[in-house]
Coordinates of C-alpha atoms and ligand atoms in Angstrom, one line a residue:
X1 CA -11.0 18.6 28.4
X2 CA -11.9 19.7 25.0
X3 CA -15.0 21.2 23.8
X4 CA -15.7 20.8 20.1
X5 CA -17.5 23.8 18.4
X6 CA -21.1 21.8 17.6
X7 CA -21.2 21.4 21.4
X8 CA -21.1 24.7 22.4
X9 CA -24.8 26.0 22.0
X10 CA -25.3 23.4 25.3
X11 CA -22.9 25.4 27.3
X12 CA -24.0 28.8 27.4
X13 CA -22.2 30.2 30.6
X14 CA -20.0 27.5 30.9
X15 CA -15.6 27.6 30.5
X16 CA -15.0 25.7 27.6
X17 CA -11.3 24.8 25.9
X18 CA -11.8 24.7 22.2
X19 CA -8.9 23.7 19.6
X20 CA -8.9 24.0 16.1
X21 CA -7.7 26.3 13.0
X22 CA -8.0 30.2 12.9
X23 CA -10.5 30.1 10.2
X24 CA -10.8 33.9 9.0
X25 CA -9.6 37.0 11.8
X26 CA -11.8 40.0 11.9
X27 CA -10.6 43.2 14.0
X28 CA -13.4 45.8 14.5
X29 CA -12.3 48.8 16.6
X30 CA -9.7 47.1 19.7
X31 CA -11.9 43.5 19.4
X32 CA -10.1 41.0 17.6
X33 CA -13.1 38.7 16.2
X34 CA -11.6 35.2 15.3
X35 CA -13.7 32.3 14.1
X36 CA -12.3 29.1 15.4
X37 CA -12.5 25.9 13.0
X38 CA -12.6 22.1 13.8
X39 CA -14.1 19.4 12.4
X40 CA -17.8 20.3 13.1
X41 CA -18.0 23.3 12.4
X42 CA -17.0 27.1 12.9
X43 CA -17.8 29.0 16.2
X44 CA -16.5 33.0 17.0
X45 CA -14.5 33.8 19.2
X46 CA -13.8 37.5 20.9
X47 CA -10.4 39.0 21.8
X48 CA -11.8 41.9 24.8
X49 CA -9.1 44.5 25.2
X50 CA -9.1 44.8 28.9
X51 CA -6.9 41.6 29.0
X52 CA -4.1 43.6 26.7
X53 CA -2.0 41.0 26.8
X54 CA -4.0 38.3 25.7
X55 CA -5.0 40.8 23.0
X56 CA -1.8 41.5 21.9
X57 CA -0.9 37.5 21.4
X58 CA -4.3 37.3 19.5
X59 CA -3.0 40.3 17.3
X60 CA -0.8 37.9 15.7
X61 CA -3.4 35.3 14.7
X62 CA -3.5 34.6 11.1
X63 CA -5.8 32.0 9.1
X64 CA -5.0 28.7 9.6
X65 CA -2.6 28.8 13.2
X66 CA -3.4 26.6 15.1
X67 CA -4.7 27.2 18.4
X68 CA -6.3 26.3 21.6
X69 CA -8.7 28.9 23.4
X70 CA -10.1 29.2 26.7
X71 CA -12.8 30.9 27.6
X72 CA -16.8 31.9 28.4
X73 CA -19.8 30.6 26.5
X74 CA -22.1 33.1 25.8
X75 CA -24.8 33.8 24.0
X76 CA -24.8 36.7 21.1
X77 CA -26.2 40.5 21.5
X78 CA -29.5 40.7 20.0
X79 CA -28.9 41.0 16.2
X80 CA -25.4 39.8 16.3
X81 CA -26.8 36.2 15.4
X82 CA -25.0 34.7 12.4
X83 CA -28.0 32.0 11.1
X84 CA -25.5 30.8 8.3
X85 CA -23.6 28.6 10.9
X86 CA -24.8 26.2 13.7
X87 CA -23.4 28.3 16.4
X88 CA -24.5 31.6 15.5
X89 CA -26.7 32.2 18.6
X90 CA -23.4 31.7 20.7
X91 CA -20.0 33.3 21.0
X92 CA -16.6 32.4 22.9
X93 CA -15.1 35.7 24.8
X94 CA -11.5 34.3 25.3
X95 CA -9.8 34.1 28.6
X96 CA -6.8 32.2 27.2
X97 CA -4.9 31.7 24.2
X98 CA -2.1 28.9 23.1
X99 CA -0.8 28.9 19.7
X100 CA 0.0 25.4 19.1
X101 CA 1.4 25.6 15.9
X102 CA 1.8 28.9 13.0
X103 CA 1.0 28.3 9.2
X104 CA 2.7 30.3 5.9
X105 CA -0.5 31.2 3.6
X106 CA -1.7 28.6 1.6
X107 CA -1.1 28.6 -1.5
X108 CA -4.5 28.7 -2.6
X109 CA -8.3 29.1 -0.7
X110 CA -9.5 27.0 1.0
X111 CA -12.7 28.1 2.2
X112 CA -14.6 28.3 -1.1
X113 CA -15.8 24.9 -3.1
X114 CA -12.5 25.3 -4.7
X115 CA -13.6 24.2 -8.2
X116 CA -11.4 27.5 -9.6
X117 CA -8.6 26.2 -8.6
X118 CA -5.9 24.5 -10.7
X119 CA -6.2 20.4 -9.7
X120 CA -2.3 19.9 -9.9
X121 CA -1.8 22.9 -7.3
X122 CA -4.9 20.9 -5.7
X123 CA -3.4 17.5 -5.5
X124 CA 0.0 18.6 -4.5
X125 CA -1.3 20.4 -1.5
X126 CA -4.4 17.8 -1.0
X127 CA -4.2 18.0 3.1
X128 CA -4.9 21.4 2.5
X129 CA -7.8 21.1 -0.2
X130 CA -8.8 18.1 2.3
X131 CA -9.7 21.0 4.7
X132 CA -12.5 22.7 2.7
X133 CA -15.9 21.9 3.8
X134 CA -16.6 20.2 0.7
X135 CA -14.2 17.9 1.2
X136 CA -14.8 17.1 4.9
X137 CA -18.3 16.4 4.1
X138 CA -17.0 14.4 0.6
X139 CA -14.9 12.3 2.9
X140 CA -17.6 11.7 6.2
X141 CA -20.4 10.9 3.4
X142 CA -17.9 8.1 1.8
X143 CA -17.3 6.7 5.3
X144 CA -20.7 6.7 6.1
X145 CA -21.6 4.5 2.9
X146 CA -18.8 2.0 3.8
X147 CA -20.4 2.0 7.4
X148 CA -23.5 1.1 5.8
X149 CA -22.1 -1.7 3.7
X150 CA -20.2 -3.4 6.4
X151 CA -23.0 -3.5 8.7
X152 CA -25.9 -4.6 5.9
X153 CA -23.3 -7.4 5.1
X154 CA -22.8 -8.5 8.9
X155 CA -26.3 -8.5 9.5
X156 CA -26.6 -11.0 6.8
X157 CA -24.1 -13.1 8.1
X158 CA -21.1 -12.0 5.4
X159 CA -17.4 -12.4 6.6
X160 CA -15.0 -9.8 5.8
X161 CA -11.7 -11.2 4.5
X162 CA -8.6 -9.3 3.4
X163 CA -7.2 -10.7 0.2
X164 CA -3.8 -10.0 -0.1
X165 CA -2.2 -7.5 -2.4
X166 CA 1.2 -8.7 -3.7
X167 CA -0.4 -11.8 -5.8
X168 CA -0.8 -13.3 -9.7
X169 CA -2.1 -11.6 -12.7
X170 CA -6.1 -12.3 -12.6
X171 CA -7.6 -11.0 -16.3
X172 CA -10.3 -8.3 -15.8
X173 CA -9.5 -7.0 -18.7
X174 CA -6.6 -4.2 -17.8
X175 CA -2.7 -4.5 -17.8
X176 CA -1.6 -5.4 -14.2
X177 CA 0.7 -3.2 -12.0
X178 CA 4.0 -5.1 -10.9
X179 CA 5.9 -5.2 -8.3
X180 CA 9.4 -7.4 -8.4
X181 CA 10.2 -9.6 -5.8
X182 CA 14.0 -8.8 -4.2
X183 CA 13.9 -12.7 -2.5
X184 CA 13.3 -14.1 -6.1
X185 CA 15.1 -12.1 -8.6
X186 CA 13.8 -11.7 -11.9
X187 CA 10.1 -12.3 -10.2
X188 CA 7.3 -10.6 -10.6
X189 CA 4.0 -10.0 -8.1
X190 CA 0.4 -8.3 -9.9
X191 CA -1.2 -6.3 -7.7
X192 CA -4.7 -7.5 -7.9
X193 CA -7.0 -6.1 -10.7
X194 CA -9.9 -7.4 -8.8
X195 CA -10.0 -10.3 -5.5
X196 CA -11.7 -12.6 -8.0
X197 CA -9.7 -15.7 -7.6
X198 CA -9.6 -14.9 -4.1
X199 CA -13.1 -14.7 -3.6
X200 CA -14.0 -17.2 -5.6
X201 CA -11.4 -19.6 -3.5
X202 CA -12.7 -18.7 -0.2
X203 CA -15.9 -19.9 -1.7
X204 CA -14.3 -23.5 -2.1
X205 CA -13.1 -22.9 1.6
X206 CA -16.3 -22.9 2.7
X207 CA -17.1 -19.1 3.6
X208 CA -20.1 -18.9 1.8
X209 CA -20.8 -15.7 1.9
X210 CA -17.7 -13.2 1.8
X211 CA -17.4 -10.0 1.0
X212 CA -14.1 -6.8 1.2
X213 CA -13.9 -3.2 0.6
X214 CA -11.7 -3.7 -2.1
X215 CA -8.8 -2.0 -3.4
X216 CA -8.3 -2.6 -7.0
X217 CA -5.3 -1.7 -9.2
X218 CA -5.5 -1.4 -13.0
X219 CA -2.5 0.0 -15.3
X220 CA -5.0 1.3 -18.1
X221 CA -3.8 4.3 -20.5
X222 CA -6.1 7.8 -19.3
X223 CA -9.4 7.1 -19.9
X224 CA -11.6 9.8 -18.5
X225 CA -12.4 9.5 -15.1
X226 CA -10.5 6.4 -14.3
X227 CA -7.7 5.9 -11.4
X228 CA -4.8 3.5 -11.3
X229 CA -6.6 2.5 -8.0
X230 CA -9.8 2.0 -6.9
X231 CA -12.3 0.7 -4.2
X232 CA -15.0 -1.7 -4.8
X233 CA -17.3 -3.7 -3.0
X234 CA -16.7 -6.8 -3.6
X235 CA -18.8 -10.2 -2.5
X236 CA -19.6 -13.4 -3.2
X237 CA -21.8 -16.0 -2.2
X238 CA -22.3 -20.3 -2.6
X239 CA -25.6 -21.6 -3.7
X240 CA -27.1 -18.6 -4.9
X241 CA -28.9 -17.7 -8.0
X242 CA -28.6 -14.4 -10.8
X243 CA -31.9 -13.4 -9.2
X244 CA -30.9 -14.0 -5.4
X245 CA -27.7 -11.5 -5.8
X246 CA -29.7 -8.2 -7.2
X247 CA -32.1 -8.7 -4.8
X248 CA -29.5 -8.6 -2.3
X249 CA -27.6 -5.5 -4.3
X250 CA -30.7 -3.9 -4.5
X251 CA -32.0 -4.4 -0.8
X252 CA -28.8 -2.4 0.1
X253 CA -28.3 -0.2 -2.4
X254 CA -32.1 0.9 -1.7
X255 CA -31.9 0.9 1.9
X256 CA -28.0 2.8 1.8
X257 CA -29.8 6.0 -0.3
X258 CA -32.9 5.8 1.7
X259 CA -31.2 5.9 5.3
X260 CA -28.2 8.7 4.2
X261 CA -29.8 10.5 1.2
X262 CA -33.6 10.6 2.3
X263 CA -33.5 13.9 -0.4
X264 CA -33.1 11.6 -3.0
X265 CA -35.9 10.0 -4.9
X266 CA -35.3 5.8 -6.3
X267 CA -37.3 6.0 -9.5
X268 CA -38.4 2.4 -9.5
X269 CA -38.4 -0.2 -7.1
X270 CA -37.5 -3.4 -7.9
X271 CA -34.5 -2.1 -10.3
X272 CA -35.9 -2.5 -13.6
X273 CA -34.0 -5.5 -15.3
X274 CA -33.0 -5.1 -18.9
X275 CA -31.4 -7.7 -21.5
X276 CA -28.2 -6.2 -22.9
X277 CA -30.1 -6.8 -26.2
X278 CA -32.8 -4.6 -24.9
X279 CA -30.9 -1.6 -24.1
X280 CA -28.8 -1.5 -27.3
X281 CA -31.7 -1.5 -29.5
X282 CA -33.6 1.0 -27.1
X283 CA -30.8 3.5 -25.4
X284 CA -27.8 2.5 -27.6
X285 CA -26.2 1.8 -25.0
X286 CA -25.0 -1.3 -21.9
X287 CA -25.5 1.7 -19.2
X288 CA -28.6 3.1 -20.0
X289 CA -29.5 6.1 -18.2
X290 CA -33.4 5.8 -17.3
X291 CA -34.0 8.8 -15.3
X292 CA -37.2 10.8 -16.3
X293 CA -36.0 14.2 -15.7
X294 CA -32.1 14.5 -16.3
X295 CA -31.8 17.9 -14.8
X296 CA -32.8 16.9 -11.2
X297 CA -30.1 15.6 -9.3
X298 CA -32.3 14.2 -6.8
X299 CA -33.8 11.4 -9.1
X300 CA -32.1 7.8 -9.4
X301 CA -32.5 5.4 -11.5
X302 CA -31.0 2.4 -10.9
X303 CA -31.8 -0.5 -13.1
X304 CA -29.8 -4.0 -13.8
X305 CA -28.8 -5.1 -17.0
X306 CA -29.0 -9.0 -17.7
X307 CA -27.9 -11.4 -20.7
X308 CA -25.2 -9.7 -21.8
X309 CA -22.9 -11.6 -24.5
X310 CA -20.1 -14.2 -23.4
X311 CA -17.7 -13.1 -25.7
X312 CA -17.1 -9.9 -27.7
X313 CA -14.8 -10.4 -30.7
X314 CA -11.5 -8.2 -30.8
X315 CA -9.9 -6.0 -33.6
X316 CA -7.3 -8.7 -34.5
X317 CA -10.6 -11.6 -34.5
X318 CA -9.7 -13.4 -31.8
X319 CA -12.4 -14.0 -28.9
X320 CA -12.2 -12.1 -24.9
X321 CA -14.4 -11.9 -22.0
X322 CA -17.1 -9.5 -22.2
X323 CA -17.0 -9.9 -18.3
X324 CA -14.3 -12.3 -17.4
X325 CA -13.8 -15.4 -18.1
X326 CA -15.0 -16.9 -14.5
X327 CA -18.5 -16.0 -15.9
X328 CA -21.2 -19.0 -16.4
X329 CA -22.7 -19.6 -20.4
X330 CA -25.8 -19.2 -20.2
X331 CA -27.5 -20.2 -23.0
X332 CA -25.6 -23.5 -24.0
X333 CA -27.3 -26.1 -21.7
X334 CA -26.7 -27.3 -18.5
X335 CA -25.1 -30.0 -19.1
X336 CA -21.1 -29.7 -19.1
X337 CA -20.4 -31.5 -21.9
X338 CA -22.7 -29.4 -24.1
X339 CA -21.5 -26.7 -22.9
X340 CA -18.1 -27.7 -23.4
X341 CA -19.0 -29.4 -26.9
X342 CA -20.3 -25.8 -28.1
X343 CA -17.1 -24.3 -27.0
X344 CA -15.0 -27.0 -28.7
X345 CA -17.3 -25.6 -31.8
X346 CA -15.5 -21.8 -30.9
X347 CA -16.9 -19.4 -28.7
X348 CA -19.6 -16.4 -30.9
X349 CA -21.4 -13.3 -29.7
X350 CA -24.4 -15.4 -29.5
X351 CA -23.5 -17.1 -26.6
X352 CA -25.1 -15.3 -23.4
X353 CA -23.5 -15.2 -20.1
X354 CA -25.2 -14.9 -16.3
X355 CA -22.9 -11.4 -15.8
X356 CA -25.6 -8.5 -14.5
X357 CA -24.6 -5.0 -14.2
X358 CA -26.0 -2.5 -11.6
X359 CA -26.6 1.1 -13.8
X360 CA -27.3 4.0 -11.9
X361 CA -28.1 7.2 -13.7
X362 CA -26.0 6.3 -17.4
X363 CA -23.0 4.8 -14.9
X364 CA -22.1 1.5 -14.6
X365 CA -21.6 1.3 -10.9
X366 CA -20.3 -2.5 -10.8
X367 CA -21.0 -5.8 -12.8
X368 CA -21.0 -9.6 -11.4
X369 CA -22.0 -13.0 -12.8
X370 CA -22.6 -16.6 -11.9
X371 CA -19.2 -18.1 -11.8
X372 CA -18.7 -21.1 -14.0
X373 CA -17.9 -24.1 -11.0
X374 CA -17.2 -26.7 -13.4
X375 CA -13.3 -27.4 -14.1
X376 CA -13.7 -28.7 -17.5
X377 CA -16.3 -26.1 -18.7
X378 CA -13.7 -23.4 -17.4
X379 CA -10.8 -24.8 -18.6
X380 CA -12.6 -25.1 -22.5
X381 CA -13.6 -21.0 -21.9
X382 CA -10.1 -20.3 -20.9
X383 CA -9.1 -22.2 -24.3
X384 CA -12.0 -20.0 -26.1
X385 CA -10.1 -17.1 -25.4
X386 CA -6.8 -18.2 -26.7
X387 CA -4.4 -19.9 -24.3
X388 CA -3.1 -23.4 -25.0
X389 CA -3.5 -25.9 -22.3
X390 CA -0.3 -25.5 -21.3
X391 CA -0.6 -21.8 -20.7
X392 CA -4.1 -22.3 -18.9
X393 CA -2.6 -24.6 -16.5
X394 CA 0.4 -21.8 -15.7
X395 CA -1.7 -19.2 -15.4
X396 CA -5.1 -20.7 -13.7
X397 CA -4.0 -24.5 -12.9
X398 CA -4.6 -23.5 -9.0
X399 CA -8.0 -22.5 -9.5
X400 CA -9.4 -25.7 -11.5
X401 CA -7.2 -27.6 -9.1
X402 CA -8.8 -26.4 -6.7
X403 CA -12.1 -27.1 -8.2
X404 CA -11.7 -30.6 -8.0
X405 CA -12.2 -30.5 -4.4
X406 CA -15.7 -30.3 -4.0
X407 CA -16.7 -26.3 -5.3
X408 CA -20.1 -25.1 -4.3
X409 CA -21.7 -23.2 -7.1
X410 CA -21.3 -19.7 -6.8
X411 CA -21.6 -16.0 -8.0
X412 CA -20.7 -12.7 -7.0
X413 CA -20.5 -9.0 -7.8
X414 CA -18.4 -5.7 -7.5
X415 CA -19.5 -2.6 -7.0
X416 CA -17.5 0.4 -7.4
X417 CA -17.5 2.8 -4.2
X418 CA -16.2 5.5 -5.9
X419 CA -18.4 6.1 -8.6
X420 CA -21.2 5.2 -6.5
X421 CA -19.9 8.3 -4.1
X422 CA -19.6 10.7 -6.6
X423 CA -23.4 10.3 -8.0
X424 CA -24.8 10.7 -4.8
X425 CA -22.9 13.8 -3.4
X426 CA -23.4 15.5 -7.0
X427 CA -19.5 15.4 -7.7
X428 CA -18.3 16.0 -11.4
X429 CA -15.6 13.2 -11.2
X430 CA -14.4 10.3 -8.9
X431 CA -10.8 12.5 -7.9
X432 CA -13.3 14.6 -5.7
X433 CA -14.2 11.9 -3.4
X434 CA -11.1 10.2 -3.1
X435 CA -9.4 11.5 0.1
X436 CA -5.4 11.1 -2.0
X437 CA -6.2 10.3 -6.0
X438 CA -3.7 10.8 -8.9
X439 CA -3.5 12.6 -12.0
X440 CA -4.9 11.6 -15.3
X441 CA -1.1 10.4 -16.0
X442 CA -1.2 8.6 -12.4
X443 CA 1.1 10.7 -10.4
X444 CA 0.5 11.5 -7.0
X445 CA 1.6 15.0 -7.0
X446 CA 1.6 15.5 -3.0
X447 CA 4.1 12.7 -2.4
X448 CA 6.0 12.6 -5.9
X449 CA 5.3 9.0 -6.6
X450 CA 6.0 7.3 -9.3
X451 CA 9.7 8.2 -8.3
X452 CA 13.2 6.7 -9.4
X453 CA 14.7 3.7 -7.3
X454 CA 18.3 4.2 -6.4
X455 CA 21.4 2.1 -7.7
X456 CA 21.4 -0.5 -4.5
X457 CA 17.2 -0.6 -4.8
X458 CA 17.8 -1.6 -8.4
X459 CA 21.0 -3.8 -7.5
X460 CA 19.3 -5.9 -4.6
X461 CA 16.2 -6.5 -6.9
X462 CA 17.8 -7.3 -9.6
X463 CA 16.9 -5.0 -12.2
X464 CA 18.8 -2.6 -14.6
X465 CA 17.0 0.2 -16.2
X466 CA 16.7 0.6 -20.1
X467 CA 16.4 4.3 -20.9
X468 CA 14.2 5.2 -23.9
X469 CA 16.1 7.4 -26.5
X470 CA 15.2 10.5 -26.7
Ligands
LIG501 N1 -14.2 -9.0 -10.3 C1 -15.3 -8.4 -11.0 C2 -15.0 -7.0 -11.4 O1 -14.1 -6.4 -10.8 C3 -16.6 -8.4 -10.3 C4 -17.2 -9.7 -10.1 O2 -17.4 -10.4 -11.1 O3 -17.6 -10.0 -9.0 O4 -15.6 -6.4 -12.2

């Protein structure tokens, strides 16, 4: 059976069969020095040459063969420790050697943090860059978050539900990505921008308390650090209030950096909350970045921000969602009808919404609100921003249908896992802790996608191509 390498210090005089990657050869007189790399870790391993045969098939190691090794456990020579790695009090000599696979020289190292190296050459050979330590750990830490969040959730009695993928346009704001349907030509699915409608419907069915890791697709133009997809955490609840969800956020938020970051330091606990208004006129900005000391990467600040506006006007004077338009009014009564009578009046950038957003360090790591449960208020806020009734009944008739069927109140949030990820592990942008991202311009490099569709695709789906001039 296999050994793997971060087992080996128990096994000092014991055969062990160890399989990994050549990481670097070293030859020092006739030894052949290897180390051997797997998933945990490095260990050496020592090519003795009274066994000149099994010396001669180590002579053609190189870094990055792949290779399974037999041999003795034992422990180093006085001063030959290596402290830098966990097995540097303990050494393989070989007995056996299997090359299980060769490899050409990668186009690039891979045993450095690898921050010198051009990101398209990177992202085209990412299940190489995958194998730097760096990465390994990038991608364990991630996993270990989501771990975290499952099992917080589950102990509160959350269901996990997959939402599907190949569904309707919901407006968070972004274009959607489409994908046409071959069985009805000339039809188009969205890939969701968010689970919204979805959770919000499951909340009708009676779930109460939902929640996904989320993969979310938005067709924006290059913005920064942004990708065309991208994980949140998204839940939702029935009967809850504004203050009942950020405890919960905050409960595991706290309890996630304090179990798997105990180096880190939560400035203030409970998350300060902050009125939109607030921050503008003190930090100038909706994220605001409350840490005392900037430099040390071992502070966090999280904080929520509350009250933010309903409705921002746009460029060309019409009305959108600050959040999205599921979002509760907040300061227009409680009673539908004057809610519904203010909207009739138009919607303004006075009226205040129940949307919070969870800020970490200057980052907006995920926003939520109170969902607006009443049909006829919704259907008045859809109107706000612009669509007829007609159009409102296309585009969200299912959802106030389904409202007339006895909703619970209800309210939710998303938190993104990515940017999340990157704060914590000290990463300069969200590419470096997802395991396959794209380019600025959304390309995956590695597997050449977006690519062309060929004539019968095209044919069976209905679609013709219409070339841009050059
Ligand atoms: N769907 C929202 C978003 O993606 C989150 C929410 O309101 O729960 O930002």
């Amino acid at each position: 059976m296999r050994t793997l390498s971060k087992d080996i210090i128990n096994k000092v005089g014991e055969k062990v069969l160890l399989k990994g990657w050549v990481d670097v050869r070293r030859d020092h007189g006739k030894l052949i020095f290897i180390d051997l790399r797997d998933r945990w870790g490095k260990v050496q391993v020592i090519f003795n040459p009274k066994d000149a045969e099994l010396l001669k098939l180590a002579d053609r190691l190189r870094s990055e063969w792949v290779v399974a090794i037999e041999g003795e456990v034992k422990e180093r020579p006085k001063g030959m420790e290596n402290s830098e790695i966990a097995t540097g009090n303990v050494e393989i000599a070989a007995t056996n050697l299997e090359i299980l696979s060769e490899a050409k020289t990668p186009p690039f190292d891979i045993s450095g943090v690898g921050f010198d190296i051009g990101e398209d050459n990177r992202l085209k050979y990412r299940y190489l860059d995958l194998r730097r330590n760096r990465l390994q750990k990038n991608m364990s830490l991630r996993a270990d978050i989501i771990s975290f969040m499952r099992e917080y959730l589950r102990d509160l009695d959350f269901t996990e539900v997959e939402t599907p993928i190949l569904t309707k346009s919901t407006p968070e704001g972004a274009r959607d990505y489409v994908v046409p349907s071959r069985l009805q030509p000339g039809n188009f699915y969205a890939l969701p921008q968010s689970p919204q409608q979805y959770k919000q419907l499951l909340m009708v069915a009676g779930l109460e308390r939902y929640f996904q890791i989320a993969r979310c697709f938005r067709d924006e133009d290059t913005r920064g650090d942004r990708q065309p997809e991208f994980t949140q955490l998204d839940l939702e609840m029935s009967f809850v209030s504004r203050e009942e969800i950020m405890e919960l956020v905050e409960g595991l938020f706290a309890g996630l950096t304090e179990k798997l970051f105990p180096n880190k330091k939560i400035l203030k606990k409970p998350f300060p909350r902050i009125t939109y208004k607030e921050a503008m006129e003190k930090y100038g900005t909706d994220r605001p970045d409350l840490r005392e000391n900037k430099e040390d990467p071992n502070e966090l600040a999280f904080c929520f921000v509350i009250d933010f506006p309903m409705f921002e006007k746009k460029d060309d004077g019409t009305f959108g969602a600050v959040h999205h338009p599921f979002t509760k009014i907040r300061n227009c009564g409680e009673d539908a009808k004057e809610v519904v009578a203010s909207l009739e009046e138009g919607p303004n950038e006075d009226m205040l919404s129940e949307q919070y957003d969870l800020v970490l360090n200057g980052n907006e790591i995920g926003g939520g609100s109170i969902r607006e449960h009443r049909a006829e208020v919704l259907e008045k806020v859809f109107m706000a921003l612009g669509h007829t009734k007609k159009e409102v009944q296309e585009k969200f008739g299912h959802l106030l249908e389904a409202f007339d069927y006895g909703v619970p109140p209800h309210g939710g949030i998303a938190p993104g896992i990515d940017r999340f990820v990157m704060i914590l592990t000290g990463e300069p942008n969200i590419r470096e802790v997802i395991a396959f991202p794209k380019t600025g311009d959304g390309r995956d490099l590695m597997m050449s996608a977006p690519s062309e569709l060929d004539k019968k695709q095209l044919d069976e789906l209905g679609l013709s191509i219409k070339r841009k001039k050059k």
